[in-house]
PDB file of C-alpha atoms in Angstrom:
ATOM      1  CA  UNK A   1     235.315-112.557 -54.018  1.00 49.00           C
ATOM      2  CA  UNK A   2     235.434-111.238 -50.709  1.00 51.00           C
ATOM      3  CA  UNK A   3     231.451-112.382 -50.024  1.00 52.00           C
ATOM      4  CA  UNK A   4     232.411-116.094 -50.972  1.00 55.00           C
ATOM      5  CA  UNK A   5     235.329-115.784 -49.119  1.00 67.00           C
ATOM      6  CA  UNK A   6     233.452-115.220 -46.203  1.00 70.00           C
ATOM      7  CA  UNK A   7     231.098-118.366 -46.926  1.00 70.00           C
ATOM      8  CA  UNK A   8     234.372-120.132 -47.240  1.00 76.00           C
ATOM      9  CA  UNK A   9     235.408-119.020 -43.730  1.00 78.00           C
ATOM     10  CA  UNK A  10     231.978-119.682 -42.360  1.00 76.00           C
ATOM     11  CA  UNK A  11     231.943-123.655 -43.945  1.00 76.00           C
ATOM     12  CA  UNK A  12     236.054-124.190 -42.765  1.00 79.00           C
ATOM     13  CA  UNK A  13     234.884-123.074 -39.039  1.00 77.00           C
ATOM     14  CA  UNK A  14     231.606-125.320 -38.871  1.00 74.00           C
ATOM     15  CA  UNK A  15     233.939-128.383 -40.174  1.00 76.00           C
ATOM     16  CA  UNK A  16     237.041-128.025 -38.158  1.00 77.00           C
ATOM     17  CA  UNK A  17     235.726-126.616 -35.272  1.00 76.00           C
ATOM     18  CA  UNK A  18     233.005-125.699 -33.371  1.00 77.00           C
ATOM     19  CA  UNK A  19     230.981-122.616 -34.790  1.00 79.00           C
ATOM     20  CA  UNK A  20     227.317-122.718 -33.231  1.00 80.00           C
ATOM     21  CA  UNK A  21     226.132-119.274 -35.059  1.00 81.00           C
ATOM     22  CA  UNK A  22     226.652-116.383 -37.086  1.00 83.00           C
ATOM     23  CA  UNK A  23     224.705-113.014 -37.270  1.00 84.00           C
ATOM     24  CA  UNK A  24     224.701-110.474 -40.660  1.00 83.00           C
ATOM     25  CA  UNK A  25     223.661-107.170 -39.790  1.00 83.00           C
ATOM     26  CA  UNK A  26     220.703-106.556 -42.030  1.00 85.00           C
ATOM     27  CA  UNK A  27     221.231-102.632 -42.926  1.00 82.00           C
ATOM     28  CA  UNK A  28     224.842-103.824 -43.915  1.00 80.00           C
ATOM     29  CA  UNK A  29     224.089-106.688 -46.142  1.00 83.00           C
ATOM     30  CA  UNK A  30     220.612-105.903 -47.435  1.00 87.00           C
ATOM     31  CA  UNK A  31     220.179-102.556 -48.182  1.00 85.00           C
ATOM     32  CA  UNK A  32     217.123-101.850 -44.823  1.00 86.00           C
ATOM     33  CA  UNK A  33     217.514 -99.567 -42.285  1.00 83.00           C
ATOM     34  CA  UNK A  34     219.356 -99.809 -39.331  1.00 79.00           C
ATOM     35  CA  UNK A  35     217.762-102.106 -36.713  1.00 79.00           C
ATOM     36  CA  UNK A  36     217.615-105.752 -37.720  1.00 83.00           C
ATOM     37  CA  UNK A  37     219.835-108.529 -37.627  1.00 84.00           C
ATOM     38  CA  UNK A  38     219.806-112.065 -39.307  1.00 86.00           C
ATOM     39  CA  UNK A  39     221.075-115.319 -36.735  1.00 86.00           C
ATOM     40  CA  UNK A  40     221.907-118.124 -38.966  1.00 84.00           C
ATOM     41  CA  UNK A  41     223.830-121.891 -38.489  1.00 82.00           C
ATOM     42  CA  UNK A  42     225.773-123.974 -40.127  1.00 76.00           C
ATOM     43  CA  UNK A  43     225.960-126.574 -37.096  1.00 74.00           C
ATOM     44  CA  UNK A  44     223.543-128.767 -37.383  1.00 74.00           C
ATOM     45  CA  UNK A  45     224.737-130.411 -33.593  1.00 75.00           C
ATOM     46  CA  UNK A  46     224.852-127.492 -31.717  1.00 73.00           C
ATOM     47  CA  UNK A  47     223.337-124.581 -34.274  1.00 78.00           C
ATOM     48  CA  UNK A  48     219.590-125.642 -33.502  1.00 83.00           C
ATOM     49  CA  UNK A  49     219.567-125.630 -29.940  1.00 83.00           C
ATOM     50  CA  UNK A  50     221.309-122.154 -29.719  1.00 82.00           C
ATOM     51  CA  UNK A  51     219.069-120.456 -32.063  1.00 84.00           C
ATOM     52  CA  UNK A  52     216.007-122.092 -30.546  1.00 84.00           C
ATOM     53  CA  UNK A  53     217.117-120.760 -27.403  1.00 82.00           C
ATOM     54  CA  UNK A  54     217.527-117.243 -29.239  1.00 81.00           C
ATOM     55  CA  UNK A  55     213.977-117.431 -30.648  1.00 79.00           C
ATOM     56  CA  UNK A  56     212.715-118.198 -27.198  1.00 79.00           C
ATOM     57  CA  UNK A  57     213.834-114.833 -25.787  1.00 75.00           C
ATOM     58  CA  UNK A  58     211.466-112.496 -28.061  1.00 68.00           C
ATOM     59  CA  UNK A  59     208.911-110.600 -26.192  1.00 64.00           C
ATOM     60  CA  UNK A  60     206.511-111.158 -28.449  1.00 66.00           C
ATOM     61  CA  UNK A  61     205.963-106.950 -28.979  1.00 67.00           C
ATOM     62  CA  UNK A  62     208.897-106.084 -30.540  1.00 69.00           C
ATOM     63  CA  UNK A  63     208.275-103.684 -34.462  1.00 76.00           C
ATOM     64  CA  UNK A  64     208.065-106.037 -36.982  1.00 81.00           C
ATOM     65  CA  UNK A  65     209.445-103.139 -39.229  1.00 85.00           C
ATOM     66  CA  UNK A  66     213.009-105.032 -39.309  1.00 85.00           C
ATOM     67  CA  UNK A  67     211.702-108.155 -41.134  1.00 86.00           C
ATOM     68  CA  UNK A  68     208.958-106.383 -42.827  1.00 90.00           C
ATOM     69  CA  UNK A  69     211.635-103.704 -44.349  1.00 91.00           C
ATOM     70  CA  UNK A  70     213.892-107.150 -45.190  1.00 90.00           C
ATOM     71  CA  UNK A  71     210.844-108.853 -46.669  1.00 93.00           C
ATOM     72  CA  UNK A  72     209.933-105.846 -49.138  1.00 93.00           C
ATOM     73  CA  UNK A  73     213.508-105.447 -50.049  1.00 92.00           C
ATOM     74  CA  UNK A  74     214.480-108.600 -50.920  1.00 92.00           C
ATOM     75  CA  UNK A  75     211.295-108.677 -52.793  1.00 94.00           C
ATOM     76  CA  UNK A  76     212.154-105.942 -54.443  1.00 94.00           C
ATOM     77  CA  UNK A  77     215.443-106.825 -55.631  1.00 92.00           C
ATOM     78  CA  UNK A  78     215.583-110.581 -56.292  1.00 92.00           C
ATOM     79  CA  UNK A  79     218.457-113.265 -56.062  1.00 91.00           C
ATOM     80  CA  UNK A  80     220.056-111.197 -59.144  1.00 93.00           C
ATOM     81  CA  UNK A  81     219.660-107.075 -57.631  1.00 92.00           C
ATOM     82  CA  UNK A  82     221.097-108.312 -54.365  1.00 89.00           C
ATOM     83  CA  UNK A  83     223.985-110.101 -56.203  1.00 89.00           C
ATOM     84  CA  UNK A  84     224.497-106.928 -58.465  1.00 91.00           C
ATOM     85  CA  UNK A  85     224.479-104.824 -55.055  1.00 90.00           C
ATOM     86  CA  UNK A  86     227.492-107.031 -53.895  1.00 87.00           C
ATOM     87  CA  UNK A  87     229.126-106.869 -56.375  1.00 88.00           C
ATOM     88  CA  UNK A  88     229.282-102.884 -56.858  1.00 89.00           C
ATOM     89  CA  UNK A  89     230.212-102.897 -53.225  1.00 88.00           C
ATOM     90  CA  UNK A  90     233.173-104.980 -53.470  1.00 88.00           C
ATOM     91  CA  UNK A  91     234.233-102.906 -56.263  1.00 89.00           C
ATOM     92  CA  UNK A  92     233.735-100.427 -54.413  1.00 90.00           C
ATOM     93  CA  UNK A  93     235.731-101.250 -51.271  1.00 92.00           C
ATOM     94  CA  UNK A  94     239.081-100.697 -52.152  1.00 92.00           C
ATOM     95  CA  UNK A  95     238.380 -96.935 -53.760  1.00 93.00           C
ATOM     96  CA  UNK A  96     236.689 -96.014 -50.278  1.00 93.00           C
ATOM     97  CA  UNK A  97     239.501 -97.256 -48.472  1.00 95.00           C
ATOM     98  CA  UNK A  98     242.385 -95.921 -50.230  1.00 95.00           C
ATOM     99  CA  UNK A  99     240.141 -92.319 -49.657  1.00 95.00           C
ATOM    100  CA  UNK A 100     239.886 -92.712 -46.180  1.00 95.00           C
ATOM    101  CA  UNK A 101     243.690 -93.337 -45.787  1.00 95.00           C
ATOM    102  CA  UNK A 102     244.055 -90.091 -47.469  1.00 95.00           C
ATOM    103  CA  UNK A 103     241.580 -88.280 -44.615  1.00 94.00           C
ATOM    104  CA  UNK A 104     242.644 -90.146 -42.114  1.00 94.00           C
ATOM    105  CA  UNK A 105     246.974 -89.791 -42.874  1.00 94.00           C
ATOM    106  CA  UNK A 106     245.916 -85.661 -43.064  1.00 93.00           C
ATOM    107  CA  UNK A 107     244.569 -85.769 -39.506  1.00 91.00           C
ATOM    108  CA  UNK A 108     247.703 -88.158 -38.301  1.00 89.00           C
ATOM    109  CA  UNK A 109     245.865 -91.115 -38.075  1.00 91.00           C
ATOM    110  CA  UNK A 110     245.853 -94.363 -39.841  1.00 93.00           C
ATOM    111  CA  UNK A 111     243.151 -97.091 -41.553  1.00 94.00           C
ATOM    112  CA  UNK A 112     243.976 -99.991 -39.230  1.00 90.00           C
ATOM    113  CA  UNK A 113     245.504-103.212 -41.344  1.00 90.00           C
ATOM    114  CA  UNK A 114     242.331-106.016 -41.750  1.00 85.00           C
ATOM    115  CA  UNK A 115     242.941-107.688 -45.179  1.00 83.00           C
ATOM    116  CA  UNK A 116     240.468-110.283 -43.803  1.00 78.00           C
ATOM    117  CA  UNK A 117     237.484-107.694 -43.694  1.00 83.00           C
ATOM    118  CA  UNK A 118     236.087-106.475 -47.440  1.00 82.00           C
ATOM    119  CA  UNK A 119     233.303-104.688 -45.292  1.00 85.00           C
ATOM    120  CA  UNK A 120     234.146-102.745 -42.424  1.00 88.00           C
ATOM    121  CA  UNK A 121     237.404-100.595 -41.461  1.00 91.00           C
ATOM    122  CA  UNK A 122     238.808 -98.890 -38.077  1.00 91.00           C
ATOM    123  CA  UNK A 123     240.648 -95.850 -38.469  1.00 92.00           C
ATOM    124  CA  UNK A 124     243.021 -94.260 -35.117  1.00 89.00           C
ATOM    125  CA  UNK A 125     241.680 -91.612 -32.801  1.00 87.00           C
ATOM    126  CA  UNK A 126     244.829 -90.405 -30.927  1.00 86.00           C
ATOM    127  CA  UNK A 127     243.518 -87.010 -29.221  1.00 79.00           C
ATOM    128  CA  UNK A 128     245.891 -84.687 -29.022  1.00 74.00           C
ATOM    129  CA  UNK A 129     246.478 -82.967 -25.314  1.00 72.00           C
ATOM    130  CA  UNK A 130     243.123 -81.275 -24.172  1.00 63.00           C
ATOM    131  CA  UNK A 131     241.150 -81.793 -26.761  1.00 67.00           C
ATOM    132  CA  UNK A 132     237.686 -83.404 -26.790  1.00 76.00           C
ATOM    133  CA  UNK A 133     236.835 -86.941 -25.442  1.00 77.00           C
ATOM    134  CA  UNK A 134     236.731 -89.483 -28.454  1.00 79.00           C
ATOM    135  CA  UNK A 135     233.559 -89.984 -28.062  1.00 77.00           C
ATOM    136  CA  UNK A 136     232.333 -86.470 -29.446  1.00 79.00           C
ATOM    137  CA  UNK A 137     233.656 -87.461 -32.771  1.00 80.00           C
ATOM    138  CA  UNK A 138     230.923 -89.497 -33.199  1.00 81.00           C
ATOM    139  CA  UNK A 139     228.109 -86.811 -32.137  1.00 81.00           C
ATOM    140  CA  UNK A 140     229.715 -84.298 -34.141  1.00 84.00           C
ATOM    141  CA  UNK A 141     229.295 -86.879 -37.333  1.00 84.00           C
ATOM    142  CA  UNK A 142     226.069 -87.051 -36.370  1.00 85.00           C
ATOM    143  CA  UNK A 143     224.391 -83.947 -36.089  1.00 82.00           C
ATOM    144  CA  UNK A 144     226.039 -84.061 -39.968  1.00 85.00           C
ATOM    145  CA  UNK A 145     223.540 -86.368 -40.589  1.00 82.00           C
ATOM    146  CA  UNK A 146     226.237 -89.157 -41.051  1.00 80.00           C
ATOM    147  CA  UNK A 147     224.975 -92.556 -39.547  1.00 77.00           C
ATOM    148  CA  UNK A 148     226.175 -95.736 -38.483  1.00 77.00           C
ATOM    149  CA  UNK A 149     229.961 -94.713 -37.367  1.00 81.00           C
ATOM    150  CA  UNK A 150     230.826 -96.079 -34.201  1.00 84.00           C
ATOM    151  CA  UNK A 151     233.206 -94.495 -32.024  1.00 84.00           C
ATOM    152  CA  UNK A 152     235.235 -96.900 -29.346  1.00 83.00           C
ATOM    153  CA  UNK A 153     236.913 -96.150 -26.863  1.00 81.00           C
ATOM    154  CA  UNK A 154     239.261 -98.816 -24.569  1.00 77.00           C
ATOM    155  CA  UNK A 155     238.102 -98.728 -20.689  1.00 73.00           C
ATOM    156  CA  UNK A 156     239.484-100.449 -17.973  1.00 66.00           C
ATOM    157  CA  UNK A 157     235.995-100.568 -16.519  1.00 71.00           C
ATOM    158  CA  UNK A 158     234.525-104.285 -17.224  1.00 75.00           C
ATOM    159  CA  UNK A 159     230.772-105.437 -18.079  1.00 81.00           C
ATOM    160  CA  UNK A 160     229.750-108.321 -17.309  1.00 82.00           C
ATOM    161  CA  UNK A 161     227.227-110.139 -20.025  1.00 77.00           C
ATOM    162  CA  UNK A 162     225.630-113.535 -19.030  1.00 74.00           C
ATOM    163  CA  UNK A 163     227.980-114.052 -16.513  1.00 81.00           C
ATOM    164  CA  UNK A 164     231.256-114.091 -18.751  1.00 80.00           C
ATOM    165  CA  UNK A 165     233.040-110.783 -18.168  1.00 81.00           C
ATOM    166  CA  UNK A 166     234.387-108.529 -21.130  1.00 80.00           C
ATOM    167  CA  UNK A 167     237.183-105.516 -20.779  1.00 78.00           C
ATOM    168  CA  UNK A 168     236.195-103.064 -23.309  1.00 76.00           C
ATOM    169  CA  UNK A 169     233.403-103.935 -24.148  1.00 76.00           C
ATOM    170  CA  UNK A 170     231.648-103.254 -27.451  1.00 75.00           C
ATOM    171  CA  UNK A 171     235.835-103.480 -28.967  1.00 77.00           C
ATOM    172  CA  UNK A 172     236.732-105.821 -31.407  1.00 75.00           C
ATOM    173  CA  UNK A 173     240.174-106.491 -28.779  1.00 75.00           C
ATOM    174  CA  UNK A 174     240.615-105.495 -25.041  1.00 76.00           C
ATOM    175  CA  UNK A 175     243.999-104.418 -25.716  1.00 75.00           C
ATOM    176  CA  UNK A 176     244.138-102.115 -28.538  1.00 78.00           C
ATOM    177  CA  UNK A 177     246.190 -99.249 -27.192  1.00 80.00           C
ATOM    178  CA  UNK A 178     244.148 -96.275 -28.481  1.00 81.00           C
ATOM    179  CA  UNK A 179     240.648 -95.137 -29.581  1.00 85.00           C
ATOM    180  CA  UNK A 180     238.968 -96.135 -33.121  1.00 86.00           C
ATOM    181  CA  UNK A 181     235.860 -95.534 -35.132  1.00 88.00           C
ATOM    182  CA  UNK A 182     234.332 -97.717 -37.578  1.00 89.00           C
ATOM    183  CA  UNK A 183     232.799 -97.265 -40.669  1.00 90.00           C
ATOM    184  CA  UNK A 184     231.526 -99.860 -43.419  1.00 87.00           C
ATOM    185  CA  UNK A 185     231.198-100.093 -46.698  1.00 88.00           C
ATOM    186  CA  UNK A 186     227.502-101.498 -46.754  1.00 84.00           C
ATOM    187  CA  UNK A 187     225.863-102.553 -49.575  1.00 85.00           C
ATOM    188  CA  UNK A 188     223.988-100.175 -51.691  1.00 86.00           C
ATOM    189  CA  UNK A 189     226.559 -97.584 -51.477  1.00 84.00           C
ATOM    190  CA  UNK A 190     227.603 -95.111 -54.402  1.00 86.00           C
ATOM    191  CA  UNK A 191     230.706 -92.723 -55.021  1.00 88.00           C
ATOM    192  CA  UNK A 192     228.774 -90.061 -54.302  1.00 90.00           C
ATOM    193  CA  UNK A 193     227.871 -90.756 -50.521  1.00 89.00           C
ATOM    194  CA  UNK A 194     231.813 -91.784 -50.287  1.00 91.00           C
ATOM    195  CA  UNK A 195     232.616 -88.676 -50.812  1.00 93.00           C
ATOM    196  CA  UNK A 196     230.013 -87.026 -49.161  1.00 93.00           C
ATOM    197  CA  UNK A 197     231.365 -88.960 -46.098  1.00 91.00           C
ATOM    198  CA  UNK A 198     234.676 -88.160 -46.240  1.00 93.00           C
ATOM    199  CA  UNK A 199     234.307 -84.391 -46.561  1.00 93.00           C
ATOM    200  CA  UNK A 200     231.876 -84.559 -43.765  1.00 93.00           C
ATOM    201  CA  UNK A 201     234.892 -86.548 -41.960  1.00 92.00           C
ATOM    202  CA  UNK A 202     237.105 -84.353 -42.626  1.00 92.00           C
ATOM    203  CA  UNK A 203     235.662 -81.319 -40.988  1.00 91.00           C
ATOM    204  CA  UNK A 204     234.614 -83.420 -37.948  1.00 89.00           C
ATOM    205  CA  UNK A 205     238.071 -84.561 -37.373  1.00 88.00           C
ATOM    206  CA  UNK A 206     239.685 -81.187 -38.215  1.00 87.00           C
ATOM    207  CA  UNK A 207     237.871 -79.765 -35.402  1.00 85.00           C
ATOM    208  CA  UNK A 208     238.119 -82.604 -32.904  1.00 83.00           C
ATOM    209  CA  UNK A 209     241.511 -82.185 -33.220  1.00 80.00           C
ATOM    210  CA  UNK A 210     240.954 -78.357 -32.494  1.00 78.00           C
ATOM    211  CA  UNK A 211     242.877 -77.543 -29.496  1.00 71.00           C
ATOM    212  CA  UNK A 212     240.145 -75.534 -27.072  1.00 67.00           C
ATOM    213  CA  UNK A 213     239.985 -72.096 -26.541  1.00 69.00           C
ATOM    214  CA  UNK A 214     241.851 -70.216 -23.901  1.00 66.00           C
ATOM    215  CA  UNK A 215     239.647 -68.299 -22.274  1.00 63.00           C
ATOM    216  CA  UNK A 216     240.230 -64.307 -21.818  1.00 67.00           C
ATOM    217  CA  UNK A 217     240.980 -62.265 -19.103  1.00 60.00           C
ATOM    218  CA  UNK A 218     237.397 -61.069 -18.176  1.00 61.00           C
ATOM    219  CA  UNK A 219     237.331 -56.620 -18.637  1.00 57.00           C
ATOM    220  CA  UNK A 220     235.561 -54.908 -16.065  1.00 54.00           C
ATOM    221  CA  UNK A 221     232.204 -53.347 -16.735  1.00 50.00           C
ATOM    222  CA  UNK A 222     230.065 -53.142 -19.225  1.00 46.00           C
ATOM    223  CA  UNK A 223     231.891 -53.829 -22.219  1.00 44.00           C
ATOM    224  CA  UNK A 224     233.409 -57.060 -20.865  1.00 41.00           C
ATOM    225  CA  UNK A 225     230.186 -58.597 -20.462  1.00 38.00           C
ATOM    226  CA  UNK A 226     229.295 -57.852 -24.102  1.00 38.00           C
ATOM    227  CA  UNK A 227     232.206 -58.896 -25.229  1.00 37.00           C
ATOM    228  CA  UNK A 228     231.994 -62.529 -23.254  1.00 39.00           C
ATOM    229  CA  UNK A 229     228.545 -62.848 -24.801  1.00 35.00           C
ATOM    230  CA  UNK A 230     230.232 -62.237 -28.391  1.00 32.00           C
ATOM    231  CA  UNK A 231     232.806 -65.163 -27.385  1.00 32.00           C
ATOM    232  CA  UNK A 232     229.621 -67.370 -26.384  1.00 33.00           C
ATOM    233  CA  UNK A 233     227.675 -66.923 -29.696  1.00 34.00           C
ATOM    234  CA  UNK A 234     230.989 -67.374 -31.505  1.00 36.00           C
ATOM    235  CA  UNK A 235     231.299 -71.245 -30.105  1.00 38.00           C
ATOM    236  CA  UNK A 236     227.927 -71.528 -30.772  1.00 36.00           C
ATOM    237  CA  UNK A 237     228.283 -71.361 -34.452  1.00 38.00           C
TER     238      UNK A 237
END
């Protein structure tokens, strides 16, 4: 319902308005690895112009692995496997999410309300006083071999992108008032790497929001240095 919906959307916005493209993230949609990305229009005024433009600005060396992984896949699957994959993810959708509010409400933070999205959610990151930048949330996740969650974080420092300037950039809104990470529910996915997830989530968040160490009064001689060193390989594990 929700990938029709979005069709829906997509057709409303190219008649009423003025929608020159839209771009589907391949590893979400299509079950490839990250990396590729599929430009598409539904404005046949405007639409052909853009994407030509778009074509025109490929090197000419960039992998082909993207569209050869896309190629193979949708091979693979046919018009019916990758309508059976969207399926089990939209059924899957609402299990995830009401999981993650469970995570996320244990660590004081909350799933952020988007009834419009059946793919993607934002959950909080409020840090509590002294403890690690938001950011290392997302490296911690990471070195737990859990891909694709992106930490942001609002800046008042600007970018500027083909001359039209942007405040936070790489946020879905300039003016959210905290920190957020995304996560998606992309296609392909199973109850088992859910949960997977979210107890990898769990202890990632339960020891961002670790308060740090105070660090000892230093004993003289010897034994204070070994017992510093002992501190040092504790942090390390």
């Amino acid at each position: 319902a929700v990938f029709f919906s979005l069709f829906q959307a997509i057709a409303s916005a190219s008649r009423h308005g003025r929608l020159d493209c839209f771009i589907q993230s391949t590893d979400k949609n299509f079950l490839v690895p990250v990396g590729g990305a599929i430009v598409a229009t539904a404005d046949g005024r405007h639409g052909p112009e853009l994407l030509a433009k778009v074509r025109s600005t490929y090197a000419g060396r960039a992998s082909i692995s993207p569209v050869l992984d896309l190629f193979c896949t949708l091979l693979h699957l046919g018009a019916d496997g990758w309508l059976r994959l969207l399926e089990r993810r939209r059924a899957s959708f609402p299990d995830f999410r009401r999981k993650l509010e469970a995570v996320a409400a244990k660590h004081g933070e909350r799933v952020l309300h988007t009834p419009n999205n059946g793919i993607s959610m934002s959950v909080t990151l409020t840090p509590p006083e002294g403890s690690k930048p938001a950011g290392s949330l997302g490296a911690s996740l990471f070195v737990r071999l859990v891909s694709g969650l992106r930490v942001v974080t609002p800046s008042a420092a600007g970018k500027t992108v083909g001359g039209i300037p942007f405040e936070s950039y790489g946020a879905h809104y300039s003016g959210y008032p905290c920190a957020y990470f995304s996560v998606a529910c992309a296609i392909g996915i199973a109850d088992g790497d859910v949960d997977l997830f979210l107890r990898r989530l769990d202890k990632a968040l339960a020891e961002w929001k670790k308060p740090p160490r105070q660090p000892k009064a230093k004993a003289g001689g010897a034994d204070g240095a070994a017992g510093n060193g002992s501190c040092a390989a504790k942090d390390r594990d």
